[in-house]
């Protein structure tokens, strides 16, 4: 039998609590990144559990996140049907590109995004029942 023990709690201060739709860990930095129903993305330091950055990211809830292998680019998808690329190497975490990827259905849009581990691809899946692949970083 395996045992589980809590080692970190983030966002427990309730100053900005909202439904979390997705959480990922950064591949090289001590960060957790969360996508929220209130349109925001938050960055947490895994050493302290403290939120170190919050940004307004989509016109509707953020549903999915991924970081590329370099650790420099974050991709997010939302109920608004859009996919957005973010430069997370900068202090401002600027949006690099935004495009509509999936049609909304039942108030949902983009449900999943993922960078391919070896190819320069991003794939997305939406409430419209479609999987799409995009070339990234070329």
PDB file of C-alpha atoms in Angstrom:
ATOM      1  CA  UNK A   1       0.000   0.000   0.000  1.00  0.00           C
ATOM      2  CA  UNK A   2       1.199   3.520  -0.830  1.00  0.00           C
ATOM      3  CA  UNK A   3       0.826   6.377   1.609  1.00  0.00           C
ATOM      4  CA  UNK A   4       0.187   9.976   0.656  1.00  0.00           C
ATOM      5  CA  UNK A   5       1.140  13.054   2.652  1.00  0.00           C
ATOM      6  CA  UNK A   6       0.397  16.674   1.805  1.00  0.00           C
ATOM      7  CA  UNK A   7       3.642  18.562   1.147  1.00  0.00           C
ATOM      8  CA  UNK A   8       2.384  21.876  -0.256  1.00  0.00           C
ATOM      9  CA  UNK A   9      -0.808  23.933  -0.235  1.00  0.00           C
ATOM     10  CA  UNK A  10      -1.253  26.818  -2.660  1.00  0.00           C
ATOM     11  CA  UNK A  11      -3.996  29.425  -2.685  1.00  0.00           C
ATOM     12  CA  UNK A  12      -5.316  28.598   0.767  1.00  0.00           C
ATOM     13  CA  UNK A  13      -5.522  32.264   1.798  1.00  0.00           C
ATOM     14  CA  UNK A  14      -8.850  32.647  -0.095  1.00  0.00           C
ATOM     15  CA  UNK A  15      -7.882  36.099  -1.375  1.00  0.00           C
ATOM     16  CA  UNK A  16      -8.505  35.104  -4.977  1.00  0.00           C
ATOM     17  CA  UNK A  17     -10.100  31.682  -4.810  1.00  0.00           C
ATOM     18  CA  UNK A  18     -12.009  30.430  -7.818  1.00  0.00           C
ATOM     19  CA  UNK A  19     -12.579  27.099  -9.500  1.00  0.00           C
ATOM     20  CA  UNK A  20      -9.356  25.585 -10.861  1.00  0.00           C
ATOM     21  CA  UNK A  21      -9.866  23.855 -14.207  1.00  0.00           C
ATOM     22  CA  UNK A  22      -6.269  22.781 -14.887  1.00  0.00           C
ATOM     23  CA  UNK A  23      -2.941  22.683 -13.063  1.00  0.00           C
ATOM     24  CA  UNK A  24       0.480  21.810 -14.482  1.00  0.00           C
ATOM     25  CA  UNK A  25       4.042  21.856 -13.241  1.00  0.00           C
ATOM     26  CA  UNK A  26       6.726  23.766 -15.120  1.00  0.00           C
ATOM     27  CA  UNK A  27       9.295  21.369 -16.651  1.00  0.00           C
ATOM     28  CA  UNK A  28      12.388  23.232 -15.393  1.00  0.00           C
ATOM     29  CA  UNK A  29      11.369  25.876 -12.844  1.00  0.00           C
ATOM     30  CA  UNK A  30       9.869  25.470  -9.353  1.00  0.00           C
ATOM     31  CA  UNK A  31       6.421  26.606 -10.547  1.00  0.00           C
ATOM     32  CA  UNK A  32       2.878  25.304 -10.608  1.00  0.00           C
ATOM     33  CA  UNK A  33       0.606  27.001 -13.145  1.00  0.00           C
ATOM     34  CA  UNK A  34      -3.179  26.947 -12.776  1.00  0.00           C
ATOM     35  CA  UNK A  35      -6.022  27.885 -15.121  1.00  0.00           C
ATOM     36  CA  UNK A  36      -9.172  29.241 -13.497  1.00  0.00           C
ATOM     37  CA  UNK A  37     -12.849  29.581 -14.313  1.00  0.00           C
ATOM     38  CA  UNK A  38     -12.591  33.346 -13.682  1.00  0.00           C
ATOM     39  CA  UNK A  39     -10.427  33.817 -16.841  1.00  0.00           C
ATOM     40  CA  UNK A  40      -7.096  33.994 -14.985  1.00  0.00           C
ATOM     41  CA  UNK A  41      -3.847  32.035 -14.954  1.00  0.00           C
ATOM     42  CA  UNK A  42      -1.837  31.922 -11.727  1.00  0.00           C
ATOM     43  CA  UNK A  43       1.792  30.983 -11.099  1.00  0.00           C
ATOM     44  CA  UNK A  44       2.778  29.455  -7.735  1.00  0.00           C
ATOM     45  CA  UNK A  45       6.263  29.014  -6.291  1.00  0.00           C
ATOM     46  CA  UNK A  46       6.591  25.350  -5.286  1.00  0.00           C
ATOM     47  CA  UNK A  47       9.066  26.211  -2.531  1.00  0.00           C
ATOM     48  CA  UNK A  48       6.748  28.579  -0.664  1.00  0.00           C
ATOM     49  CA  UNK A  49       3.278  27.806  -2.051  1.00  0.00           C
ATOM     50  CA  UNK A  50       2.808  31.537  -2.680  1.00  0.00           C
ATOM     51  CA  UNK A  51       1.225  32.968  -5.812  1.00  0.00           C
ATOM     52  CA  UNK A  52       3.991  34.874  -7.615  1.00  0.00           C
ATOM     53  CA  UNK A  53       2.042  36.105 -10.656  1.00  0.00           C
ATOM     54  CA  UNK A  54      -1.577  36.365 -11.796  1.00  0.00           C
ATOM     55  CA  UNK A  55      -2.745  37.356 -15.256  1.00  0.00           C
ATOM     56  CA  UNK A  56      -6.054  37.861 -16.994  1.00  0.00           C
ATOM     57  CA  UNK A  57      -5.808  35.363 -19.841  1.00  0.00           C
ATOM     58  CA  UNK A  58      -9.080  34.682 -21.685  1.00  0.00           C
ATOM     59  CA  UNK A  59     -12.519  36.173 -22.308  1.00  0.00           C
ATOM     60  CA  UNK A  60     -14.048  33.173 -20.517  1.00  0.00           C
ATOM     61  CA  UNK A  61     -12.768  30.420 -18.213  1.00  0.00           C
ATOM     62  CA  UNK A  62      -9.287  28.964 -18.768  1.00  0.00           C
ATOM     63  CA  UNK A  63      -9.740  25.223 -19.303  1.00  0.00           C
ATOM     64  CA  UNK A  64      -6.350  23.844 -20.298  1.00  0.00           C
ATOM     65  CA  UNK A  65      -2.608  24.601 -20.155  1.00  0.00           C
ATOM     66  CA  UNK A  66       0.731  23.221 -21.295  1.00  0.00           C
ATOM     67  CA  UNK A  67       4.362  24.397 -21.360  1.00  0.00           C
ATOM     68  CA  UNK A  68       6.691  23.579 -24.248  1.00  0.00           C
ATOM     69  CA  UNK A  69       9.858  21.541 -23.700  1.00  0.00           C
ATOM     70  CA  UNK A  70      12.033  24.683 -23.577  1.00  0.00           C
ATOM     71  CA  UNK A  71       9.972  25.989 -20.665  1.00  0.00           C
ATOM     72  CA  UNK A  72       9.697  29.390 -22.353  1.00  0.00           C
ATOM     73  CA  UNK A  73       6.217  29.212 -23.882  1.00  0.00           C
ATOM     74  CA  UNK A  74       2.905  28.535 -22.154  1.00  0.00           C
ATOM     75  CA  UNK A  75      -0.189  27.692 -24.171  1.00  0.00           C
ATOM     76  CA  UNK A  76      -3.699  28.110 -22.807  1.00  0.00           C
ATOM     77  CA  UNK A  77      -7.158  27.289 -24.066  1.00  0.00           C
ATOM     78  CA  UNK A  78     -10.489  28.535 -22.856  1.00  0.00           C
ATOM     79  CA  UNK A  79     -14.256  28.323 -22.968  1.00  0.00           C
ATOM     80  CA  UNK A  80     -14.068  31.293 -25.376  1.00  0.00           C
ATOM     81  CA  UNK A  81     -12.774  28.888 -28.073  1.00  0.00           C
ATOM     82  CA  UNK A  82      -9.369  30.535 -28.287  1.00  0.00           C
ATOM     83  CA  UNK A  83      -5.818  29.286 -27.890  1.00  0.00           C
ATOM     84  CA  UNK A  84      -3.190  31.724 -26.641  1.00  0.00           C
ATOM     85  CA  UNK A  85       0.593  31.491 -26.527  1.00  0.00           C
ATOM     86  CA  UNK A  86       2.402  33.292 -23.695  1.00  0.00           C
ATOM     87  CA  UNK A  87       6.071  34.271 -23.302  1.00  0.00           C
ATOM     88  CA  UNK A  88       6.662  33.083 -19.752  1.00  0.00           C
ATOM     89  CA  UNK A  89      10.366  33.906 -19.883  1.00  0.00           C
ATOM     90  CA  UNK A  90       9.544  37.620 -19.583  1.00  0.00           C
ATOM     91  CA  UNK A  91       8.418  39.342 -16.394  1.00  0.00           C
ATOM     92  CA  UNK A  92       5.225  40.552 -18.112  1.00  0.00           C
ATOM     93  CA  UNK A  93       4.351  37.115 -19.535  1.00  0.00           C
ATOM     94  CA  UNK A  94       3.081  38.753 -22.727  1.00  0.00           C
ATOM     95  CA  UNK A  95       0.624  37.103 -25.094  1.00  0.00           C
ATOM     96  CA  UNK A  96       2.541  36.167 -28.256  1.00  0.00           C
ATOM     97  CA  UNK A  97      -0.358  34.921 -30.361  1.00  0.00           C
ATOM     98  CA  UNK A  98      -4.097  34.314 -30.065  1.00  0.00           C
ATOM     99  CA  UNK A  99      -6.465  32.573 -32.447  1.00  0.00           C
ATOM    100  CA  UNK A 100      -9.907  30.989 -32.438  1.00  0.00           C
ATOM    101  CA  UNK A 101      -9.427  27.231 -32.552  1.00  0.00           C
ATOM    102  CA  UNK A 102     -12.750  25.567 -31.722  1.00  0.00           C
ATOM    103  CA  UNK A 103     -16.440  26.393 -31.945  1.00  0.00           C
ATOM    104  CA  UNK A 104     -18.257  26.792 -28.655  1.00  0.00           C
ATOM    105  CA  UNK A 105     -20.727  24.089 -27.749  1.00  0.00           C
ATOM    106  CA  UNK A 106     -22.743  24.016 -24.506  1.00  0.00           C
ATOM    107  CA  UNK A 107     -20.754  27.048 -23.244  1.00  0.00           C
ATOM    108  CA  UNK A 108     -17.425  25.253 -23.693  1.00  0.00           C
ATOM    109  CA  UNK A 109     -14.671  25.720 -26.271  1.00  0.00           C
ATOM    110  CA  UNK A 110     -11.090  24.438 -26.088  1.00  0.00           C
ATOM    111  CA  UNK A 111     -10.887  21.526 -23.649  1.00  0.00           C
ATOM    112  CA  UNK A 112      -7.335  20.252 -24.169  1.00  0.00           C
ATOM    113  CA  UNK A 113      -3.990  21.497 -25.511  1.00  0.00           C
ATOM    114  CA  UNK A 114      -0.659  19.706 -25.526  1.00  0.00           C
ATOM    115  CA  UNK A 115       2.751  20.280 -27.063  1.00  0.00           C
ATOM    116  CA  UNK A 116       4.239  17.214 -28.762  1.00  0.00           C
ATOM    117  CA  UNK A 117       7.338  16.047 -26.873  1.00  0.00           C
ATOM    118  CA  UNK A 118       9.557  15.712 -29.973  1.00  0.00           C
ATOM    119  CA  UNK A 119       7.862  17.326 -32.970  1.00  0.00           C
ATOM    120  CA  UNK A 120       7.158  21.065 -33.314  1.00  0.00           C
ATOM    121  CA  UNK A 121       3.433  20.455 -32.920  1.00  0.00           C
ATOM    122  CA  UNK A 122       0.647  21.628 -30.688  1.00  0.00           C
ATOM    123  CA  UNK A 123      -2.575  19.627 -30.621  1.00  0.00           C
ATOM    124  CA  UNK A 124      -5.940  20.767 -29.314  1.00  0.00           C
ATOM    125  CA  UNK A 125      -9.312  19.203 -28.675  1.00  0.00           C
ATOM    126  CA  UNK A 126     -12.576  21.026 -28.298  1.00  0.00           C
ATOM    127  CA  UNK A 127     -16.207  20.758 -27.305  1.00  0.00           C
ATOM    128  CA  UNK A 128     -16.933  20.714 -31.040  1.00  0.00           C
ATOM    129  CA  UNK A 129     -15.537  17.147 -31.154  1.00  0.00           C
ATOM    130  CA  UNK A 130     -12.553  18.073 -33.324  1.00  0.00           C
ATOM    131  CA  UNK A 131      -8.833  17.427 -32.759  1.00  0.00           C
ATOM    132  CA  UNK A 132      -6.502  19.903 -34.475  1.00  0.00           C
ATOM    133  CA  UNK A 133      -2.722  19.882 -34.898  1.00  0.00           C
ATOM    134  CA  UNK A 134      -0.630  23.014 -35.470  1.00  0.00           C
ATOM    135  CA  UNK A 135       3.041  23.587 -36.254  1.00  0.00           C
ATOM    136  CA  UNK A 136       4.677  25.570 -33.474  1.00  0.00           C
ATOM    137  CA  UNK A 137       7.874  27.584 -33.343  1.00  0.00           C
ATOM    138  CA  UNK A 138       8.793  27.362 -37.005  1.00  0.00           C
TER     139      UNK A 138
END
